[in-house]
CSV table of C-alpha atoms in Angstrom, one decimal:
chain,number,residue,atom,x,y,z
A,1,MET,CA,3.9,27.2,-33.8
A,2,THR,CA,1.8,24.2,-34.3
A,3,ASN,CA,-2.0,24.2,-33.1
A,4,ILE,CA,-5.1,22.3,-34.2
A,5,ARG,CA,-6.0,24.7,-36.7
A,6,SER,CA,-2.6,24.5,-38.8
A,7,ILE,CA,-3.6,20.6,-38.8
A,8,ALA,CA,-7.2,21.4,-40.3
A,9,LYS,CA,-6.0,23.6,-42.7
A,10,LEU,CA,-3.1,21.2,-44.1
A,11,ALA,CA,-5.9,18.0,-43.9
A,12,GLY,CA,-8.7,19.9,-45.5
A,13,VAL,CA,-10.9,19.5,-42.9
A,14,SER,CA,-12.7,21.3,-40.2
A,15,VAL,CA,-11.2,22.3,-36.7
A,16,SER,CA,-14.0,20.6,-34.9
A,17,THR,CA,-13.2,17.5,-37.1
A,18,VAL,CA,-9.2,17.3,-35.7
A,19,SER,CA,-10.5,18.1,-32.3
A,20,ARG,CA,-12.4,14.8,-32.7
A,21,VAL,CA,-9.5,13.1,-33.9
A,22,LEU,CA,-7.5,14.0,-31.2
A,23,ASN,CA,-9.6,13.0,-28.5
A,24,ASP,CA,-10.7,9.6,-30.1
A,25,HIS,CA,-14.2,10.5,-31.1
A,26,PRO,CA,-15.5,7.4,-32.6
A,27,TYR,CA,-17.7,9.2,-34.9
A,28,VAL,CA,-15.4,10.2,-37.8
A,29,LYS,CA,-15.2,8.7,-41.2
A,30,GLU,CA,-11.7,7.2,-41.5
A,31,GLU,CA,-10.7,9.4,-44.8
A,32,LYS,CA,-10.6,12.3,-42.6
A,33,ARG,CA,-9.2,10.5,-39.8
A,34,ARG,CA,-6.3,9.6,-41.8
A,35,LYS,CA,-5.8,12.7,-43.2
A,36,VAL,CA,-6.0,14.3,-39.8
A,37,LEU,CA,-3.1,11.7,-38.5
A,38,ASP,CA,-1.2,12.3,-41.7
A,39,ALA,CA,-1.1,16.1,-41.0
A,40,VAL,CA,0.0,15.2,-36.9
A,41,GLU,CA,2.9,13.3,-38.7
A,42,ARG,CA,3.9,15.9,-41.1
A,43,LEU,CA,3.5,18.8,-38.8
A,44,ASN,CA,5.6,17.1,-35.7
A,45,TYR,CA,2.1,18.0,-33.6
A,46,ILE,CA,2.4,17.0,-29.9
A,47,LYS,CA,-1.2,17.5,-28.4
A,48,ASN,CA,-0.8,20.0,-25.4
A,49,ALA,CA,-2.1,17.4,-22.4
A,50,ASN,CA,-2.7,20.4,-19.9
A,51,ALA,CA,-5.0,22.4,-22.2
A,52,VAL,CA,-6.8,18.7,-22.2
A,53,HIS,CA,-7.4,18.1,-19.0
A,54,LEU,CA,-8.1,21.6,-18.3
A,55,SER,CA,-11.1,21.4,-20.5
A,56,LYS,CA,-11.9,17.4,-19.5
A,57,GLY,CA,-11.7,18.7,-15.9
A,58,LYS,CA,-9.4,16.2,-14.9
A,59,THR,CA,-5.4,14.8,-15.2
A,60,TYR,CA,-6.1,10.8,-14.9
A,61,SER,CA,-3.4,10.7,-12.8
A,62,ILE,CA,-3.8,9.6,-9.2
A,63,GLY,CA,-1.1,10.3,-6.3
A,64,VAL,CA,0.0,7.5,-4.2
A,65,ILE,CA,1.2,8.1,-0.7
A,66,LEU,CA,3.8,5.8,0.9
A,67,PRO,CA,6.7,5.7,3.0
A,68,TYR,CA,9.2,3.4,1.3
A,69,LEU,CA,9.4,2.0,-2.5
A,70,ASN,CA,12.2,-0.9,-1.3
A,71,LEU,CA,9.5,-2.5,1.4
A,72,PRO,CA,7.7,-5.3,-0.4
A,73,TYR,CA,4.7,-4.8,1.5
A,74,PHE,CA,4.5,-1.5,0.0
A,75,GLY,CA,5.8,-2.6,-3.2
A,76,GLU,CA,2.7,-5.2,-3.8
A,77,ILE,CA,0.2,-2.1,-2.6
A,78,LEU,CA,1.5,-0.7,-5.7
A,79,GLN,CA,1.4,-3.2,-8.2
A,80,GLY,CA,-2.2,-3.8,-7.0
A,81,ILE,CA,-2.8,0.2,-7.6
A,82,ALA,CA,-0.9,0.2,-11.0
A,83,GLY,CA,-3.1,-3.1,-12.6
A,84,GLU,CA,-6.3,-1.0,-11.9
A,85,ALA,CA,-4.9,2.0,-12.5
A,86,LEU,CA,-3.6,0.9,-16.3
A,87,LYS,CA,-7.3,-0.6,-17.0
A,88,HIS,CA,-8.9,2.5,-16.6
A,89,GLY,CA,-6.7,4.7,-18.1
A,90,TYR,CA,-5.1,6.2,-15.2
A,91,HIS,CA,-1.3,6.9,-14.3
A,92,LEU,CA,0.5,7.1,-10.9
A,93,GLN,CA,2.3,10.0,-9.6
A,94,LEU,CA,4.5,8.7,-6.6
A,95,PHE,CA,4.9,10.5,-3.3
A,96,GLN,CA,7.7,9.2,-0.7
A,97,THR,CA,7.6,10.4,2.4
A,98,ASN,CA,10.0,8.1,4.7
A,99,TYR,CA,7.2,8.9,7.2
A,100,ASP,CA,8.1,13.0,7.2
A,101,ARG,CA,4.9,14.8,8.0
A,102,GLY,CA,6.3,17.8,5.7
A,103,ALA,CA,6.6,15.5,2.6
A,104,GLU,CA,3.1,13.9,2.9
A,105,LEU,CA,1.3,17.3,3.5
A,106,ASP,CA,3.2,18.5,0.4
A,107,ALA,CA,1.1,15.3,-1.6
A,108,PHE,CA,-2.5,16.6,-0.1
A,109,HIS,CA,-1.6,20.4,-1.3
A,110,ARG,CA,-0.6,18.8,-5.2
A,111,LEU,CA,-4.2,17.5,-4.6
A,112,GLN,CA,-5.4,20.9,-3.7
A,113,MET,CA,-3.5,22.2,-6.7
A,114,LYS,CA,-4.9,19.3,-8.9
A,115,GLU,CA,-2.0,17.9,-10.0
A,116,VAL,CA,-4.1,14.9,-9.3
A,117,ASP,CA,-7.3,13.5,-9.2
A,118,GLY,CA,-7.3,12.0,-5.9
A,119,LEU,CA,-4.3,10.0,-3.2
A,120,ILE,CA,-4.4,6.6,-2.1
A,121,LEU,CA,-2.7,7.2,1.6
A,122,THR,CA,-1.2,3.6,2.0
A,123,SER,CA,0.6,4.9,5.3
A,124,ARG,CA,0.3,8.2,7.4
A,125,SER,CA,2.4,10.1,10.1
A,126,ASN,CA,0.1,13.0,10.1
A,127,SER,CA,-3.1,12.8,12.2
A,128,LEU,CA,-6.1,12.6,10.9
A,129,GLU,CA,-6.8,15.8,12.8
A,130,VAL,CA,-4.6,17.6,10.3
A,131,LEU,CA,-5.6,15.7,7.5
A,132,ALA,CA,-9.2,16.2,7.9
A,133,PRO,CA,-9.6,19.7,5.5
A,134,PHE,CA,-7.9,17.7,2.6
A,135,ILE,CA,-10.0,14.6,2.7
A,136,GLY,CA,-12.7,14.1,0.3
A,137,SER,CA,-14.1,11.7,-1.5
A,138,ASN,CA,-11.3,11.6,-4.2
A,139,VAL,CA,-8.8,10.4,-1.4
A,140,VAL,CA,-8.6,6.5,-0.3
A,141,LEU,CA,-7.3,5.4,3.1
A,142,CYS,CA,-5.2,2.5,3.5
A,143,GLU,CA,-6.6,1.7,7.2
A,144,ASN,CA,-9.3,1.4,9.7
A,145,VAL,CA,-10.4,5.1,10.7
A,146,SER,CA,-13.5,5.5,12.7
A,147,GLU,CA,-14.3,8.0,10.5
A,148,ALA,CA,-17.7,7.3,8.6
A,149,ASN,CA,-17.4,9.3,5.6
A,150,TYR,CA,-13.9,8.6,4.5
A,151,LYS,CA,-13.5,5.9,1.5
A,152,LYS,CA,-11.2,3.3,3.3
A,153,VAL,CA,-9.8,-0.4,2.6
A,154,PHE,CA,-8.1,-2.5,5.1
A,155,ILE,CA,-6.9,-5.5,6.2
A,156,ASN,CA,-8.3,-7.1,9.7
A,157,HIS,CA,-4.7,-6.6,11.8
A,158,TYR,CA,-6.6,-7.0,14.9
A,159,GLN,CA,-8.3,-10.4,13.9
A,160,GLY,CA,-5.0,-11.5,12.4
A,161,ILE,CA,-2.5,-10.8,15.2
A,162,ARG,CA,-5.1,-12.6,17.3
A,163,SER,CA,-5.6,-15.9,15.0
A,164,GLY,CA,-1.7,-16.0,15.0
A,165,VAL,CA,-1.2,-15.5,19.1
A,166,ASP,CA,-4.1,-18.2,19.2
A,167,TYR,CA,-2.1,-20.5,16.6
A,168,LEU,CA,1.1,-20.3,19.1
A,169,HIS,CA,-0.7,-21.2,21.9
A,170,SER,CA,-2.3,-24.4,20.1
A,171,LYS,CA,1.3,-25.3,19.6
A,172,GLY,CA,1.8,-24.9,23.3
A,173,HIS,CA,3.6,-21.6,23.4
A,174,SER,CA,2.9,-18.9,26.3
A,175,ARG,CA,6.1,-16.7,26.2
A,176,ILE,CA,5.1,-14.8,23.1
A,177,GLY,CA,6.8,-11.8,21.7
A,178,LEU,CA,5.9,-9.2,18.5
A,179,CYS,CA,8.3,-7.7,16.1
A,180,LEU,CA,6.7,-4.7,14.4
A,181,HIS,CA,7.6,-1.8,11.9
A,182,ARG,CA,6.5,0.8,14.5
A,183,THR,CA,4.0,1.3,17.5
A,184,PHE,CA,2.2,4.2,16.0
A,185,GLY,CA,-0.2,4.6,13.4
A,186,ALA,CA,-3.9,2.9,12.4
A,187,ASN,CA,-2.9,-0.4,11.7
A,188,SER,CA,0.4,-1.0,14.3
A,189,GLU,CA,-1.8,-0.1,17.0
A,190,GLU,CA,-4.5,-2.5,15.9
A,191,ARG,CA,-1.7,-5.5,15.9
A,192,ILE,CA,-0.5,-4.3,19.0
A,193,ARG,CA,-4.4,-4.4,20.3
A,194,GLY,CA,-4.8,-7.9,19.2
A,195,PHE,CA,-1.5,-9.0,20.7
A,196,TYR,CA,-2.6,-7.7,24.1
A,197,ASP,CA,-6.2,-9.0,23.7
A,198,SER,CA,-5.4,-12.8,23.2
A,199,SER,CA,-2.8,-13.2,25.6
A,200,GLU,CA,-4.9,-11.2,28.1
A,201,ALA,CA,-7.4,-13.9,27.5
A,202,ALA,CA,-4.9,-16.4,27.4
A,203,ILE,CA,-4.1,-15.3,30.9
A,204,HIS,CA,-0.3,-15.7,29.3
A,205,PRO,CA,2.5,-13.1,30.3
A,206,VAL,CA,3.6,-9.9,28.1
A,207,CYS,CA,6.7,-8.6,28.9
A,208,ASP,CA,7.7,-5.1,27.5
A,209,ASP,CA,11.4,-6.5,26.7
A,210,TRP,CA,9.6,-9.2,23.9
A,211,ILE,CA,8.2,-5.7,21.9
A,212,PHE,CA,10.7,-5.0,19.1
A,213,ASN,CA,10.2,-1.9,17.4
A,214,ASP,CA,11.3,-0.5,13.9
A,215,CYS,CA,11.4,-3.6,12.2
A,216,TYR,CA,11.5,-3.3,8.4
A,217,ASP,CA,14.0,-5.5,6.4
A,218,LEU,CA,16.8,-8.5,6.9
A,219,GLN,CA,19.0,-6.6,9.2
A,220,ASP,CA,16.4,-5.4,11.7
A,221,GLY,CA,15.5,-8.9,11.5
A,222,ARG,CA,19.6,-9.9,12.5
A,223,ASP,CA,19.6,-7.6,15.3
A,224,VAL,CA,16.4,-8.5,17.0
A,225,LEU,CA,17.6,-12.3,17.0
A,226,ASP,CA,21.1,-10.4,18.7
A,227,ALA,CA,18.8,-9.1,21.1
A,228,TRP,CA,16.8,-11.8,21.8
A,229,GLU,CA,19.7,-14.0,22.5
A,230,ARG,CA,20.7,-11.0,25.5
A,231,LEU,CA,17.8,-11.5,27.2
A,232,GLY,CA,17.7,-13.2,30.3
A,233,ASP,CA,14.1,-13.8,30.4
A,234,ARG,CA,13.4,-14.3,26.3
A,235,PRO,CA,9.7,-15.6,24.6
A,236,THR,CA,9.9,-18.9,23.1
A,237,ALA,CA,8.0,-17.6,20.3
A,238,LEU,CA,8.2,-14.5,18.3
A,239,ILE,CA,5.3,-13.0,15.8
A,240,VAL,CA,6.9,-11.0,13.1
A,241,THR,CA,4.7,-8.5,10.9
A,242,SER,CA,7.3,-8.7,8.0
A,243,ASP,CA,8.8,-12.0,6.3
A,244,GLN,CA,12.0,-9.4,5.6
A,245,VAL,CA,11.9,-9.5,9.2
A,246,SER,CA,11.8,-13.1,9.7
A,247,ALA,CA,14.0,-14.2,6.9
A,248,GLY,CA,16.9,-12.2,9.1
A,249,MET,CA,16.0,-13.9,11.9
A,250,VAL,CA,16.2,-17.2,10.3
A,251,ALA,CA,19.5,-16.6,9.0
A,252,GLU,CA,21.0,-14.9,11.9
A,253,ALA,CA,19.8,-18.5,13.9
A,254,GLY,CA,21.7,-20.5,11.3
A,255,LYS,CA,25.1,-19.1,12.2
A,256,LYS,CA,24.7,-18.7,15.7
A,257,SER,CA,23.1,-22.2,15.7
A,258,ILE,CA,20.1,-21.6,17.5
A,259,ARG,CA,17.2,-23.7,16.3
A,260,ILE,CA,14.2,-22.8,15.0
A,261,PRO,CA,11.5,-23.8,15.9
A,262,GLU,CA,13.1,-25.6,18.6
A,263,ASP,CA,14.5,-22.7,20.7
A,264,LEU,CA,12.6,-20.0,18.9
A,265,ALA,CA,9.4,-20.4,17.1
A,266,ILE,CA,9.1,-17.5,14.0
A,267,LEU,CA,5.4,-16.9,12.9
A,268,SER,CA,5.9,-14.3,10.6
A,269,TYR,CA,3.3,-11.8,8.0
A,270,ASP,CA,2.9,-11.3,4.3
A,271,ASN,CA,3.6,-14.6,3.0
A,272,HIS,CA,6.2,-12.9,0.9
A,273,PRO,CA,7.8,-15.4,-2.0
A,274,LEU,CA,10.7,-15.3,0.1
A,275,ALA,CA,8.4,-16.8,3.3
A,276,ASP,CA,8.5,-19.5,1.0
A,277,ALA,CA,11.7,-20.2,0.2
A,278,LEU,CA,13.1,-20.1,3.4
A,279,GLY,CA,10.3,-22.6,4.8
A,280,ILE,CA,9.0,-20.1,7.4
A,281,THR,CA,5.2,-20.1,8.4
A,282,SER,CA,3.3,-16.6,7.6
A,283,PHE,CA,-0.2,-15.4,7.6
A,284,GLU,CA,-1.0,-14.5,3.7
A,285,VAL,CA,-1.8,-10.9,4.0
A,286,PRO,CA,-3.8,-9.8,0.7
A,287,ILE,CA,-1.3,-6.5,0.1
A,288,ARG,CA,-1.8,-6.6,-3.9
A,289,LYS,CA,-5.3,-6.6,-2.9
A,290,LEU,CA,-5.6,-3.5,-1.0
A,291,GLY,CA,-4.1,-1.8,-3.3
A,292,GLU,CA,-7.1,-3.1,-6.3
A,293,GLU,CA,-9.7,-2.2,-4.0
A,294,ALA,CA,-8.5,1.4,-3.1
A,295,PHE,CA,-8.0,2.2,-7.0
A,296,LYS,CA,-11.5,0.9,-7.5
A,297,LEU,CA,-12.8,2.9,-3.8
A,298,PHE,CA,-11.1,5.9,-5.6
A,299,LEU,CA,-13.4,5.7,-8.9
A,300,GLN,CA,-16.9,5.2,-6.9
A,301,GLU,CA,-18.4,8.9,-6.4
A,302,GLU,CA,-20.1,8.1,-3.4
A,303,HIS,CA,-18.7,6.8,0.0
A,304,PRO,CA,-19.1,3.2,-0.3
A,305,ASP,CA,-19.0,1.1,3.1
A,306,PRO,CA,-15.3,0.1,4.2
A,307,VAL,CA,-13.9,-2.8,2.4
A,308,ILE,CA,-12.0,-5.2,4.7
A,309,LEU,CA,-9.5,-8.0,4.0
A,310,ASP,CA,-8.7,-11.0,5.7
A,311,THR,CA,-5.3,-12.8,6.4
A,312,LYS,CA,-4.7,-16.8,5.5
A,313,LEU,CA,-2.3,-19.2,7.5
A,314,PHE,CA,0.8,-21.0,5.2
A,315,GLU,CA,2.2,-23.4,7.7
A,316,ARG,CA,5.7,-24.3,7.1
A,317,GLY,CA,8.6,-24.9,9.5
A,318,THR,CA,9.5,-22.3,11.6
A,319,VAL,CA,6.8,-22.9,14.2
């Protein structure tokens, strides 16, 4: 079996020299470095990564917990994390949960087993009480939680939705509905709170039938428009927390001769390129920046202040 002693013997150098070359130590004479690398190639040596990780106490791997891979929102977060991880020599391990609590806990058990150096939790299904025993300085949450000692980066969803409602009010709308991914979870709860607070402040009605849940993709958008059409008492505008859903609504409206925005105004979130292509008014949500900042927080040893990101409106033709 080839090991560093075999390499040292073939190269005619010490074992410590071989070790320094394999670990990219800068202070090795170029002649000796070439001899070692030539011996490595001739012996077809593959470095034992697990041994290196044990010696350094690091895997240079970070786990990313996310519910879905096929939604642009989580894809953008992942892009942000991956870009920063590459700069610092880390690779990613992905844990797709489909919001299954057991799958989420499995990722934290992997952290306990030191298979990864840390975790970034993009969206969770377990309560913080359940996860608390596992959360340390190597875990970053992508949501606003009250615990001061947790590393967290989040988009100001509360203010983002309030800005959306206020914008629709300025356009003359007082009957406004809301389309959400889900009604539970910190980010969703912040959006719902912002929606109700804005409506109450403006003394405008909110109807339970105008709140649509489980809205993730194009088909969900088509279904929402069908449901809206069947309502006897309809909102004149909908806030939609996903451009994918908004795109499905716009496409379905074209088939049904429903005029956007005359019959129904649509105000979307994410500002995905799809929104620009279809002329959908959308708030830009700095999702990739969220991922970038999450990885930067992971690298920090101390518990820094939370990172808060804001949204920005891009006006187009659906309002």
